[in-house]
PDB file of C-alpha atoms in Angstrom:
ATOM      1  CA  MET A   1       0.084 -14.554  -1.729  1.00  0.00           C
ATOM      2  CA  LEU A   2       1.087 -11.153  -0.313  1.00  0.00           C
ATOM      3  CA  LEU A   3       4.181 -11.717  -1.213  1.00  0.00           C
ATOM      4  CA  LYS A   4       6.955 -11.183   1.862  1.00  0.00           C
ATOM      5  CA  ALA A   5       9.242  -8.198   0.410  1.00  0.00           C
ATOM      6  CA  TYR A   6      13.300  -9.176  -1.222  1.00  0.00           C
ATOM      7  CA  THR A   7      13.364  -5.221  -1.011  1.00  0.00           C
ATOM      8  CA  PHE A   8      14.726  -4.493  -4.339  1.00  0.00           C
ATOM      9  CA  CYS A   9      16.272  -1.214  -2.537  1.00  0.00           C
ATOM     10  CA  ASN A  10      18.554  -4.514  -0.707  1.00  0.00           C
ATOM     11  CA  PHE A  11      20.246  -4.252  -3.938  1.00  0.00           C
ATOM     12  CA  GLY A  12      21.207  -0.650  -4.069  1.00  0.00           C
ATOM     13  CA  ARG A  13      17.677   0.209  -6.504  1.00  0.00           C
ATOM     14  CA  SER A  14      14.827   1.680  -6.544  1.00  0.00           C
ATOM     15  CA  CYS A  15      12.237   0.017  -8.597  1.00  0.00           C
ATOM     16  CA  ALA A  16      12.029   2.870 -10.799  1.00  0.00           C
ATOM     17  CA  GLN A  17      15.140   1.595 -11.806  1.00  0.00           C
ATOM     18  CA  VAL A  18      14.125  -1.611 -12.830  1.00  0.00           C
ATOM     19  CA  ARG A  19      15.525  -2.107 -16.623  1.00  0.00           C
ATOM     20  CA  LYS A  20      12.294  -0.840 -19.539  1.00  0.00           C
ATOM     21  CA  LEU A  21      12.308  -4.070 -21.840  1.00  0.00           C
ATOM     22  CA  HIS A  22       9.552  -2.074 -23.609  1.00  0.00           C
ATOM     23  CA  LEU A  23       6.995  -4.811 -23.222  1.00  0.00           C
ATOM     24  CA  PRO A  24       3.837  -5.042 -25.593  1.00  0.00           C
ATOM     25  CA  THR A  25       0.719  -4.429 -24.537  1.00  0.00           C
ATOM     26  CA  SER A  26      -0.903  -7.465 -24.851  1.00  0.00           C
ATOM     27  CA  LEU A  27       1.605  -9.662 -22.652  1.00  0.00           C
ATOM     28  CA  CYS A  28       0.685  -7.324 -19.531  1.00  0.00           C
ATOM     29  CA  ASN A  29      -2.550  -7.642 -19.849  1.00  0.00           C
ATOM     30  CA  GLY A  30      -2.730 -11.136 -21.297  1.00  0.00           C
ATOM     31  CA  ARG A  31      -6.158 -11.284 -22.928  1.00  0.00           C
ATOM     32  CA  SER A  32      -7.507  -8.218 -24.411  1.00  0.00           C
ATOM     33  CA  ASN A  33     -11.238  -8.861 -23.815  1.00  0.00           C
ATOM     34  CA  LEU A  34     -11.704  -7.750 -20.310  1.00  0.00           C
ATOM     35  CA  SER A  35     -15.154  -7.761 -18.938  1.00  0.00           C
ATOM     36  CA  MET A  36     -15.945  -4.580 -17.885  1.00  0.00           C
ATOM     37  CA  GLU A  37     -19.196  -6.110 -15.723  1.00  0.00           C
ATOM     38  CA  THR A  38     -19.353  -6.462 -12.602  1.00  0.00           C
ATOM     39  CA  GLY A  39     -20.828  -9.409 -11.441  1.00  0.00           C
ATOM     40  CA  PRO A  40     -19.104 -12.908 -10.754  1.00  0.00           C
ATOM     41  CA  VAL A  41     -17.270 -15.091 -13.304  1.00  0.00           C
ATOM     42  CA  ILE A  42     -16.454 -18.730 -13.727  1.00  0.00           C
ATOM     43  CA  MET A  43     -13.568 -19.360 -11.849  1.00  0.00           C
ATOM     44  CA  SER A  44     -11.385 -22.144 -13.067  1.00  0.00           C
ATOM     45  CA  SER A  45     -10.916 -24.790 -10.556  1.00  0.00           C
ATOM     46  CA  ASN A  46      -8.985 -28.549  -9.602  1.00  0.00           C
ATOM     47  CA  GLU A  47     -11.696 -31.827  -8.446  1.00  0.00           C
ATOM     48  CA  TYR A  48      -9.961 -34.006  -5.941  1.00  0.00           C
ATOM     49  CA  GLY A  49     -11.903 -37.254  -4.569  1.00  0.00           C
ATOM     50  CA  VAL A  50     -15.846 -36.967  -3.416  1.00  0.00           C
ATOM     51  CA  SER A  51     -17.265 -36.049  -0.420  1.00  0.00           C
ATOM     52  CA  SER A  52     -17.496 -39.823   1.352  1.00  0.00           C
ATOM     53  CA  SER A  53     -21.080 -38.579   3.378  1.00  0.00           C
ATOM     54  CA  SER A  54     -23.961 -36.275   1.760  1.00  0.00           C
ATOM     55  CA  ILE A  55     -23.738 -34.390   5.289  1.00  0.00           C
ATOM     56  CA  ASP A  56     -20.266 -33.439   4.638  1.00  0.00           C
ATOM     57  CA  TYR A  57     -19.660 -30.534   2.415  1.00  0.00           C
ATOM     58  CA  PRO A  58     -16.692 -29.571   0.126  1.00  0.00           C
ATOM     59  CA  VAL A  59     -13.748 -27.779   1.425  1.00  0.00           C
ATOM     60  CA  LEU A  60     -12.485 -24.648  -1.397  1.00  0.00           C
ATOM     61  CA  ILE A  61      -9.590 -23.416  -1.769  1.00  0.00           C
ATOM     62  CA  MET A  62      -8.010 -19.671  -3.067  1.00  0.00           C
ATOM     63  CA  HIS A  63      -4.395 -19.165  -3.410  1.00  0.00           C
ATOM     64  CA  GLY A  64      -2.636 -15.483  -2.749  1.00  0.00           C
ATOM     65  CA  VAL A  65      -1.651 -13.020  -5.396  1.00  0.00           C
ATOM     66  CA  LEU A  66      -0.051 -13.684  -8.380  1.00  0.00           C
ATOM     67  CA  GLY A  67      -1.405 -17.718  -6.899  1.00  0.00           C
ATOM     68  CA  SER A  68      -3.185 -19.914  -8.720  1.00  0.00           C
ATOM     69  CA  LYS A  69      -4.929 -22.980  -8.037  1.00  0.00           C
ATOM     70  CA  ASN A  70      -1.773 -25.349  -8.405  1.00  0.00           C
ATOM     71  CA  ASN A  71       0.068 -23.742  -5.519  1.00  0.00           C
ATOM     72  CA  TRP A  72      -2.497 -26.966  -3.963  1.00  0.00           C
ATOM     73  CA  ASN A  73      -2.340 -29.767  -5.903  1.00  0.00           C
ATOM     74  CA  SER A  74      -0.499 -31.374  -2.965  1.00  0.00           C
ATOM     75  CA  LEU A  75      -3.222 -30.359   0.057  1.00  0.00           C
ATOM     76  CA  ALA A  76      -5.334 -30.866  -1.358  1.00  0.00           C
ATOM     77  CA  LYS A  77      -5.331 -34.248  -2.699  1.00  0.00           C
ATOM     78  CA  ALA A  78      -4.452 -34.562   1.366  1.00  0.00           C
ATOM     79  CA  LEU A  79      -7.306 -33.090   2.572  1.00  0.00           C
ATOM     80  CA  ASN A  80      -9.864 -34.801   0.552  1.00  0.00           C
ATOM     81  CA  LYS A  81      -8.299 -38.127   1.189  1.00  0.00           C
ATOM     82  CA  ASP A  82      -7.604 -37.101   5.450  1.00  0.00           C
ATOM     83  CA  THR A  83     -11.187 -35.178   5.452  1.00  0.00           C
ATOM     84  CA  LYS A  84     -12.966 -38.052   2.870  1.00  0.00           C
ATOM     85  CA  ARG A  85     -14.448 -34.459   1.680  1.00  0.00           C
ATOM     86  CA  LYS A  86     -14.229 -32.908  -1.760  1.00  0.00           C
ATOM     87  CA  VAL A  87     -11.666 -30.262  -2.466  1.00  0.00           C
ATOM     88  CA  ILE A  88     -11.850 -27.582  -5.204  1.00  0.00           C
ATOM     89  CA  ALA A  89      -8.696 -25.293  -5.820  1.00  0.00           C
ATOM     90  CA  LEU A  90      -9.705 -22.210  -7.292  1.00  0.00           C
ATOM     91  CA  ASP A  91      -8.145 -19.332  -9.579  1.00  0.00           C
ATOM     92  CA  ALA A  92      -9.470 -16.414  -8.146  1.00  0.00           C
ATOM     93  CA  ARG A  93     -10.685 -13.734 -11.456  1.00  0.00           C
ATOM     94  CA  ASN A  94      -7.564 -12.078 -13.360  1.00  0.00           C
ATOM     95  CA  HIS A  95      -5.016 -15.118 -11.784  1.00  0.00           C
ATOM     96  CA  GLY A  96      -4.193 -18.896 -13.245  1.00  0.00           C
ATOM     97  CA  ASP A  97      -7.091 -19.737 -15.997  1.00  0.00           C
ATOM     98  CA  SER A  98      -9.909 -17.954 -14.277  1.00  0.00           C
ATOM     99  CA  PRO A  99     -11.150 -14.499 -16.357  1.00  0.00           C
ATOM    100  CA  HIS A 100     -10.267 -11.171 -16.889  1.00  0.00           C
ATOM    101  CA  THR A 101     -11.549  -8.493 -15.197  1.00  0.00           C
ATOM    102  CA  ALA A 102     -11.733  -4.576 -15.491  1.00  0.00           C
ATOM    103  CA  GLU A 103     -12.847  -4.596 -11.441  1.00  0.00           C
ATOM    104  CA  PHE A 104     -11.102  -6.397  -8.343  1.00  0.00           C
ATOM    105  CA  SER A 105     -11.903  -6.552  -5.421  1.00  0.00           C
ATOM    106  CA  TYR A 106     -12.639  -8.366  -1.984  1.00  0.00           C
ATOM    107  CA  ASP A 107     -16.670  -8.174  -2.228  1.00  0.00           C
ATOM    108  CA  LEU A 108     -16.094  -9.817  -5.858  1.00  0.00           C
ATOM    109  CA  MET A 109     -13.961 -12.062  -5.357  1.00  0.00           C
ATOM    110  CA  ALA A 110     -16.738 -13.060  -2.377  1.00  0.00           C
ATOM    111  CA  MET A 111     -18.981 -12.350  -4.834  1.00  0.00           C
ATOM    112  CA  ASP A 112     -17.652 -15.530  -7.785  1.00  0.00           C
ATOM    113  CA  VAL A 113     -17.315 -18.210  -4.230  1.00  0.00           C
ATOM    114  CA  ILE A 114     -21.458 -17.843  -3.911  1.00  0.00           C
ATOM    115  CA  TYR A 115     -22.246 -17.689  -7.365  1.00  0.00           C
ATOM    116  CA  LEU A 116     -19.856 -21.652  -7.701  1.00  0.00           C
ATOM    117  CA  MET A 117     -21.209 -23.051  -4.772  1.00  0.00           C
ATOM    118  CA  ASP A 118     -24.958 -21.614  -6.496  1.00  0.00           C
ATOM    119  CA  GLN A 119     -23.775 -23.045  -9.953  1.00  0.00           C
ATOM    120  CA  ARG A 120     -22.730 -26.241  -8.129  1.00  0.00           C
ATOM    121  CA  LYS A 121     -26.018 -26.342  -5.407  1.00  0.00           C
ATOM    122  CA  PHE A 122     -23.290 -26.211  -2.918  1.00  0.00           C
ATOM    123  CA  ASN A 123     -25.546 -24.661   0.637  1.00  0.00           C
ATOM    124  CA  LYS A 124     -22.026 -24.430   2.445  1.00  0.00           C
ATOM    125  CA  ALA A 125     -18.647 -25.678   2.288  1.00  0.00           C
ATOM    126  CA  CYS A 126     -15.770 -25.074   4.129  1.00  0.00           C
ATOM    127  CA  LEU A 127     -13.449 -22.658   3.036  1.00  0.00           C
ATOM    128  CA  ILE A 128      -9.793 -22.023   2.915  1.00  0.00           C
ATOM    129  CA  GLY A 129      -7.559 -19.319   1.843  1.00  0.00           C
ATOM    130  CA  HIS A 130      -3.568 -18.656   1.492  1.00  0.00           C
ATOM    131  CA  SER A 131      -2.971 -14.455   2.493  1.00  0.00           C
ATOM    132  CA  MET A 132      -5.618 -12.280  -0.927  1.00  0.00           C
ATOM    133  CA  GLY A 133      -7.039 -15.838  -0.413  1.00  0.00           C
ATOM    134  CA  GLY A 134      -7.286 -15.228   3.215  1.00  0.00           C
ATOM    135  CA  ARG A 135      -9.448 -12.661   3.435  1.00  0.00           C
ATOM    136  CA  ALA A 136     -11.380 -13.430   0.310  1.00  0.00           C
ATOM    137  CA  MET A 137     -12.262 -16.624   2.334  1.00  0.00           C
ATOM    138  CA  MET A 138     -12.921 -14.008   5.650  1.00  0.00           C
ATOM    139  CA  ARG A 139     -14.678 -11.787   3.136  1.00  0.00           C
ATOM    140  CA  VAL A 140     -17.640 -14.617   2.431  1.00  0.00           C
ATOM    141  CA  ALA A 141     -17.584 -16.370   5.068  1.00  0.00           C
ATOM    142  CA  LEU A 142     -19.258 -12.331   6.613  1.00  0.00           C
ATOM    143  CA  SER A 143     -20.885 -11.703   4.299  1.00  0.00           C
ATOM    144  CA  TYR A 144     -22.556 -14.123   3.982  1.00  0.00           C
ATOM    145  CA  PRO A 145     -21.994 -16.839   6.867  1.00  0.00           C
ATOM    146  CA  GLU A 146     -24.917 -18.648   6.400  1.00  0.00           C
ATOM    147  CA  ARG A 147     -23.973 -20.893   3.199  1.00  0.00           C
ATOM    148  CA  VAL A 148     -20.147 -21.123   5.174  1.00  0.00           C
ATOM    149  CA  GLU A 149     -19.177 -24.332   7.783  1.00  0.00           C
ATOM    150  CA  LYS A 150     -16.418 -22.880   8.904  1.00  0.00           C
ATOM    151  CA  LEU A 151     -12.993 -21.055   7.482  1.00  0.00           C
ATOM    152  CA  ILE A 152      -8.903 -21.816   7.792  1.00  0.00           C
ATOM    153  CA  VAL A 153      -7.247 -18.286   7.010  1.00  0.00           C
ATOM    154  CA  VAL A 154      -2.998 -18.971   6.181  1.00  0.00           C
ATOM    155  CA  ASP A 155      -1.187 -16.356   7.575  1.00  0.00           C
ATOM    156  CA  ILE A 156      -3.178 -12.843   6.814  1.00  0.00           C
ATOM    157  CA  SER A 157      -4.949 -10.770   8.793  1.00  0.00           C
ATOM    158  CA  PRO A 158      -8.016  -8.917   8.082  1.00  0.00           C
ATOM    159  CA  ILE A 159      -6.879  -5.891  10.534  1.00  0.00           C
ATOM    160  CA  GLN A 160      -3.302  -4.437   8.843  1.00  0.00           C
ATOM    161  CA  ILE A 161      -1.268  -6.594   6.655  1.00  0.00           C
ATOM    162  CA  SER A 162       2.118  -6.806   6.655  1.00  0.00           C
ATOM    163  CA  ALA A 163       4.965  -3.765   6.954  1.00  0.00           C
ATOM    164  CA  THR A 164       7.483  -6.015   4.298  1.00  0.00           C
ATOM    165  CA  LEU A 165       4.743  -6.111   1.706  1.00  0.00           C
ATOM    166  CA  VAL A 166       6.228  -6.044  -2.146  1.00  0.00           C
ATOM    167  CA  ILE A 167       3.183  -6.666  -4.519  1.00  0.00           C
ATOM    168  CA  GLU A 168       2.889  -3.882  -6.196  1.00  0.00           C
ATOM    169  CA  LYS A 169       7.204  -4.417  -7.151  1.00  0.00           C
ATOM    170  CA  TYR A 170       6.750  -7.436  -8.506  1.00  0.00           C
ATOM    171  CA  LEU A 171       4.218  -6.125 -10.826  1.00  0.00           C
ATOM    172  CA  ASP A 172       6.098  -3.375 -12.272  1.00  0.00           C
ATOM    173  CA  LEU A 173       8.496  -5.615 -12.319  1.00  0.00           C
ATOM    174  CA  PHE A 174       6.349  -8.124 -14.502  1.00  0.00           C
ATOM    175  CA  GLU A 175       5.825  -5.050 -16.558  1.00  0.00           C
ATOM    176  CA  ASN A 176       8.732  -4.664 -17.224  1.00  0.00           C
ATOM    177  CA  ILE A 177       9.561  -8.188 -18.899  1.00  0.00           C
ATOM    178  CA  THR A 178       9.932  -8.552 -22.077  1.00  0.00           C
ATOM    179  CA  ILE A 179      10.489 -11.712 -24.578  1.00  0.00           C
ATOM    180  CA  ASP A 180      11.005 -13.168 -27.677  1.00  0.00           C
ATOM    181  CA  ASP A 181       7.459 -14.709 -29.283  1.00  0.00           C
ATOM    182  CA  ASN A 182      10.256 -16.915 -30.900  1.00  0.00           C
ATOM    183  CA  LEU A 183      11.523 -18.590 -28.529  1.00  0.00           C
ATOM    184  CA  PRO A 184       9.746 -22.039 -26.927  1.00  0.00           C
ATOM    185  CA  LEU A 185       8.274 -21.409 -23.435  1.00  0.00           C
ATOM    186  CA  SER A 186      11.050 -23.908 -21.657  1.00  0.00           C
ATOM    187  CA  GLN A 187      14.138 -20.915 -23.069  1.00  0.00           C
ATOM    188  CA  GLY A 188      10.917 -17.218 -22.404  1.00  0.00           C
ATOM    189  CA  ARG A 189      11.087 -18.818 -18.828  1.00  0.00           C
ATOM    190  CA  ARG A 190      14.784 -19.385 -18.928  1.00  0.00           C
ATOM    191  CA  LEU A 191      14.846 -15.332 -19.721  1.00  0.00           C
ATOM    192  CA  ALA A 192      12.483 -13.820 -17.220  1.00  0.00           C
ATOM    193  CA  ASP A 193      14.553 -16.048 -15.116  1.00  0.00           C
ATOM    194  CA  GLN A 194      17.814 -14.374 -16.021  1.00  0.00           C
ATOM    195  CA  LEU A 195      16.096 -10.580 -15.929  1.00  0.00           C
ATOM    196  CA  MET A 196      14.619 -11.180 -12.335  1.00  0.00           C
ATOM    197  CA  ASN A 197      17.390 -12.724 -10.913  1.00  0.00           C
ATOM    198  CA  GLU A 198      19.386  -8.538 -10.149  1.00  0.00           C
ATOM    199  CA  TYR A 199      15.810  -7.579  -8.788  1.00  0.00           C
ATOM    200  CA  VAL A 200      14.455 -11.791  -7.616  1.00  0.00           C
ATOM    201  CA  PRO A 201      18.081 -13.410  -5.700  1.00  0.00           C
ATOM    202  CA  GLU A 202      15.653 -16.392  -4.264  1.00  0.00           C
ATOM    203  CA  LEU A 203      15.077 -19.227  -6.535  1.00  0.00           C
ATOM    204  CA  ASP A 204      11.949 -20.374  -4.873  1.00  0.00           C
ATOM    205  CA  ILE A 205      10.284 -16.507  -5.183  1.00  0.00           C
ATOM    206  CA  ARG A 206      11.281 -16.109  -8.960  1.00  0.00           C
ATOM    207  CA  GLN A 207       9.923 -19.613  -9.669  1.00  0.00           C
ATOM    208  CA  PHE A 208       6.510 -19.098  -7.990  1.00  0.00           C
ATOM    209  CA  LEU A 209       6.691 -15.219 -10.166  1.00  0.00           C
ATOM    210  CA  LEU A 210       7.715 -17.494 -13.006  1.00  0.00           C
ATOM    211  CA  SER A 211       4.945 -20.179 -12.813  1.00  0.00           C
ATOM    212  CA  ASN A 212       2.245 -17.030 -14.517  1.00  0.00           C
ATOM    213  CA  LEU A 213       4.066 -17.005 -17.192  1.00  0.00           C
ATOM    214  CA  THR A 214       2.114 -18.479 -20.819  1.00  0.00           C
ATOM    215  CA  LYS A 215       1.919 -19.585 -24.406  1.00  0.00           C
ATOM    216  CA  VAL A 216      -0.863 -18.713 -26.019  1.00  0.00           C
ATOM    217  CA  ASN A 217      -1.387 -18.342 -29.563  1.00  0.00           C
ATOM    218  CA  GLY A 218       2.426 -18.137 -30.638  1.00  0.00           C
ATOM    219  CA  LYS A 219       2.668 -15.235 -28.451  1.00  0.00           C
ATOM    220  CA  PHE A 220       3.937 -15.191 -24.304  1.00  0.00           C
ATOM    221  CA  ARG A 221       1.279 -13.454 -21.410  1.00  0.00           C
ATOM    222  CA  TRP A 222       1.257 -13.268 -17.548  1.00  0.00           C
ATOM    223  CA  LYS A 223      -1.424 -15.778 -16.376  1.00  0.00           C
ATOM    224  CA  ALA A 224      -1.944 -13.118 -13.428  1.00  0.00           C
ATOM    225  CA  ASN A 225      -4.085  -9.654 -15.240  1.00  0.00           C
ATOM    226  CA  ILE A 226      -1.394  -7.289 -13.703  1.00  0.00           C
ATOM    227  CA  THR A 227      -2.996  -3.526 -15.145  1.00  0.00           C
ATOM    228  CA  SER A 228      -6.066  -4.996 -13.028  1.00  0.00           C
ATOM    229  CA  LEU A 229      -4.230  -5.834  -9.861  1.00  0.00           C
ATOM    230  CA  LYS A 230      -1.822  -2.581 -10.416  1.00  0.00           C
ATOM    231  CA  ASN A 231      -5.237  -0.628 -10.837  1.00  0.00           C
ATOM    232  CA  SER A 232      -6.092  -2.412  -7.711  1.00  0.00           C
ATOM    233  CA  PHE A 233      -3.979  -2.638  -5.277  1.00  0.00           C
ATOM    234  CA  GLU A 234      -5.649  -0.777  -2.671  1.00  0.00           C
ATOM    235  CA  ASN A 235      -8.730  -3.067  -2.911  1.00  0.00           C
ATOM    236  CA  ILE A 236      -6.397  -5.743  -3.165  1.00  0.00           C
ATOM    237  CA  VAL A 237      -3.540  -3.606   0.400  1.00  0.00           C
ATOM    238  CA  LYS A 238      -7.101  -2.649   2.752  1.00  0.00           C
ATOM    239  CA  PHE A 239     -10.036  -5.433   3.869  1.00  0.00           C
ATOM    240  CA  PRO A 240     -13.175  -4.555   3.999  1.00  0.00           C
ATOM    241  CA  LEU A 241     -14.311  -4.726   7.844  1.00  0.00           C
ATOM    242  CA  THR A 242     -17.201  -3.046   8.553  1.00  0.00           C
ATOM    243  CA  THR A 243     -19.498  -3.885  11.699  1.00  0.00           C
ATOM    244  CA  GLU A 244     -20.058  -8.286  10.320  1.00  0.00           C
ATOM    245  CA  VAL A 245     -19.667 -10.955  12.731  1.00  0.00           C
ATOM    246  CA  TYR A 246     -18.757 -14.312  11.693  1.00  0.00           C
ATOM    247  CA  LYS A 247     -19.762 -17.178  14.739  1.00  0.00           C
ATOM    248  CA  ASN A 248     -18.479 -20.533  13.143  1.00  0.00           C
ATOM    249  CA  PRO A 249     -15.411 -21.671  14.207  1.00  0.00           C
ATOM    250  CA  VAL A 250     -12.510 -20.214  12.175  1.00  0.00           C
ATOM    251  CA  LEU A 251      -9.116 -21.365  12.291  1.00  0.00           C
ATOM    252  CA  PHE A 252      -6.326 -18.850  12.184  1.00  0.00           C
ATOM    253  CA  VAL A 253      -2.827 -20.237  11.230  1.00  0.00           C
ATOM    254  CA  GLY A 254       0.301 -18.026  10.511  1.00  0.00           C
ATOM    255  CA  GLY A 255       3.891 -18.951  10.820  1.00  0.00           C
ATOM    256  CA  THR A 256       6.635 -17.099  13.307  1.00  0.00           C
ATOM    257  CA  LYS A 257       9.310 -16.229  11.135  1.00  0.00           C
ATOM    258  CA  SER A 258       6.448 -13.080   9.388  1.00  0.00           C
ATOM    259  CA  ASP A 259       4.243 -10.403  10.197  1.00  0.00           C
ATOM    260  CA  TYR A 260       1.718 -11.373   8.602  1.00  0.00           C
ATOM    261  CA  LEU A 261      -1.312 -12.661  11.106  1.00  0.00           C
ATOM    262  CA  LYS A 262      -0.027 -10.476  14.099  1.00  0.00           C
ATOM    263  CA  VAL A 263      -0.536 -11.773  17.462  1.00  0.00           C
ATOM    264  CA  GLU A 264      -1.259  -8.572  18.783  1.00  0.00           C
ATOM    265  CA  ASP A 265      -3.545  -8.875  16.555  1.00  0.00           C
ATOM    266  CA  GLN A 266      -5.472 -11.407  17.876  1.00  0.00           C
ATOM    267  CA  ASP A 267      -8.456  -9.230  20.322  1.00  0.00           C
ATOM    268  CA  ARG A 268      -9.618  -6.914  17.052  1.00  0.00           C
ATOM    269  CA  ILE A 269      -9.786 -10.402  15.386  1.00  0.00           C
ATOM    270  CA  LEU A 270     -12.367 -11.392  17.555  1.00  0.00           C
ATOM    271  CA  LYS A 271     -14.954  -9.327  17.537  1.00  0.00           C
ATOM    272  CA  TYR A 272     -15.264 -10.808  13.862  1.00  0.00           C
ATOM    273  CA  PHE A 273     -14.925 -14.131  14.196  1.00  0.00           C
ATOM    274  CA  PRO A 274     -15.295 -14.446  18.156  1.00  0.00           C
ATOM    275  CA  ARG A 275     -14.731 -18.485  17.643  1.00  0.00           C
ATOM    276  CA  ALA A 276     -10.898 -18.011  16.304  1.00  0.00           C
ATOM    277  CA  GLN A 277      -8.329 -19.453  17.075  1.00  0.00           C
ATOM    278  CA  PHE A 278      -4.860 -19.137  16.814  1.00  0.00           C
ATOM    279  CA  GLU A 279      -2.107 -21.172  15.515  1.00  0.00           C
ATOM    280  CA  TYR A 280       1.619 -20.558  14.423  1.00  0.00           C
ATOM    281  CA  LEU A 281       4.074 -23.606  12.521  1.00  0.00           C
ATOM    282  CA  PRO A 282       7.868 -22.418  12.646  1.00  0.00           C
ATOM    283  CA  ALA A 283       7.848 -20.934   9.027  1.00  0.00           C
ATOM    284  CA  GLY A 284       7.575 -17.730   7.383  1.00  0.00           C
ATOM    285  CA  HIS A 285       4.106 -16.616   5.132  1.00  0.00           C
ATOM    286  CA  TRP A 286       4.113 -19.795   2.902  1.00  0.00           C
ATOM    287  CA  VAL A 287       2.919 -21.586   5.906  1.00  0.00           C
ATOM    288  CA  HIS A 288       1.159 -24.815   4.503  1.00  0.00           C
ATOM    289  CA  ALA A 289       4.261 -25.059   1.465  1.00  0.00           C
ATOM    290  CA  GLU A 290       7.077 -24.592   4.250  1.00  0.00           C
ATOM    291  CA  GLN A 291       4.914 -26.909   6.949  1.00  0.00           C
ATOM    292  CA  PRO A 292       2.366 -29.194   4.812  1.00  0.00           C
ATOM    293  CA  VAL A 293       3.263 -32.174   7.675  1.00  0.00           C
ATOM    294  CA  ALA A 294       1.812 -29.345  10.265  1.00  0.00           C
ATOM    295  CA  PHE A 295      -0.566 -27.636   8.518  1.00  0.00           C
ATOM    296  CA  LEU A 296      -2.554 -30.629   7.012  1.00  0.00           C
ATOM    297  CA  LYS A 297      -2.926 -32.072   9.982  1.00  0.00           C
ATOM    298  CA  LEU A 298      -3.926 -28.539  12.310  1.00  0.00           C
ATOM    299  CA  SER A 299      -6.798 -29.088   9.078  1.00  0.00           C
ATOM    300  CA  ALA A 300      -8.076 -31.975   8.542  1.00  0.00           C
ATOM    301  CA  GLU A 301      -8.666 -32.186  12.253  1.00  0.00           C
ATOM    302  CA  PHE A 302      -9.903 -28.377  12.609  1.00  0.00           C
ATOM    303  CA  ILE A 303     -12.507 -29.498   9.210  1.00  0.00           C
ATOM    304  CA  LYS A 304     -13.158 -33.262  11.442  1.00  0.00           C
ATOM    305  CA  SER A 305     -14.051 -31.031  14.158  1.00  0.00           C
ATOM    306  CA  SER A 306     -17.968 -30.634  15.338  1.00  0.00           C
ATOM    307  CA  ASN A 307     -19.064 -26.721  15.219  1.00  0.00           C
ATOM    308  CA  GLU A 308     -20.293 -27.392  18.811  1.00  0.00           C
TER     309      GLU A 308
END
């Protein structure tokens, strides 16, 4: 997700003043065998249920920056139960258990989604994306409109980004944390939590960030490809709008306490998504996590509604 800013300058420090901890390259990069190809990757996924009808298209979900498919476990199960459709939560490239690549962009993420659909022989799908994932799914709809039945975008705009975006600072923080490989994973996470606490006082934010810390072959690493995300930061901040238009229904769900989906963007959004509707729930950027019942109701009703 594109996280809301809890800026380090609030604590009298700039990001450059984060304590340097001599990070090993292996922890930062996660995997040394980075793909240099610009083709699609095979994304890791969690699947829930089956579609009750052969005419019901599956629901594909993509998380935000530094998130993973596991962020959507509960809601994916609930959506499957409510809509009677197969639901698949995805790990975007450079996130979770999906491959790490040097290249990272919305066009590539869209290509990955279409590749999965082709491999699974899904003619169409209903797409859901939060924050970065919402932009990736918008890119799919604009580039491959014939493959997208309908679209749900959670707290993100294709027009402009939040003024409080702080992801780059979190990436810098990740680069400056090192953990002794002799520690077990539980102790390593506690140590990382202590190191982060000075700069990220919000426990829920730290827990979200620390879900990226894992141990592979006895060595700590971040699941997210920090180097690639930093190098591709401009590709995350800027959404590639052209003259393309997606003419099927789109539901934008924003948080009233967030500035990622601004009301003043709606007229411009409608130029690209003329059948868009907008709903706002009393929440921050994590709308689906803060208001799961209301979000589930909105999403399920939209998915089950006619495209006419």
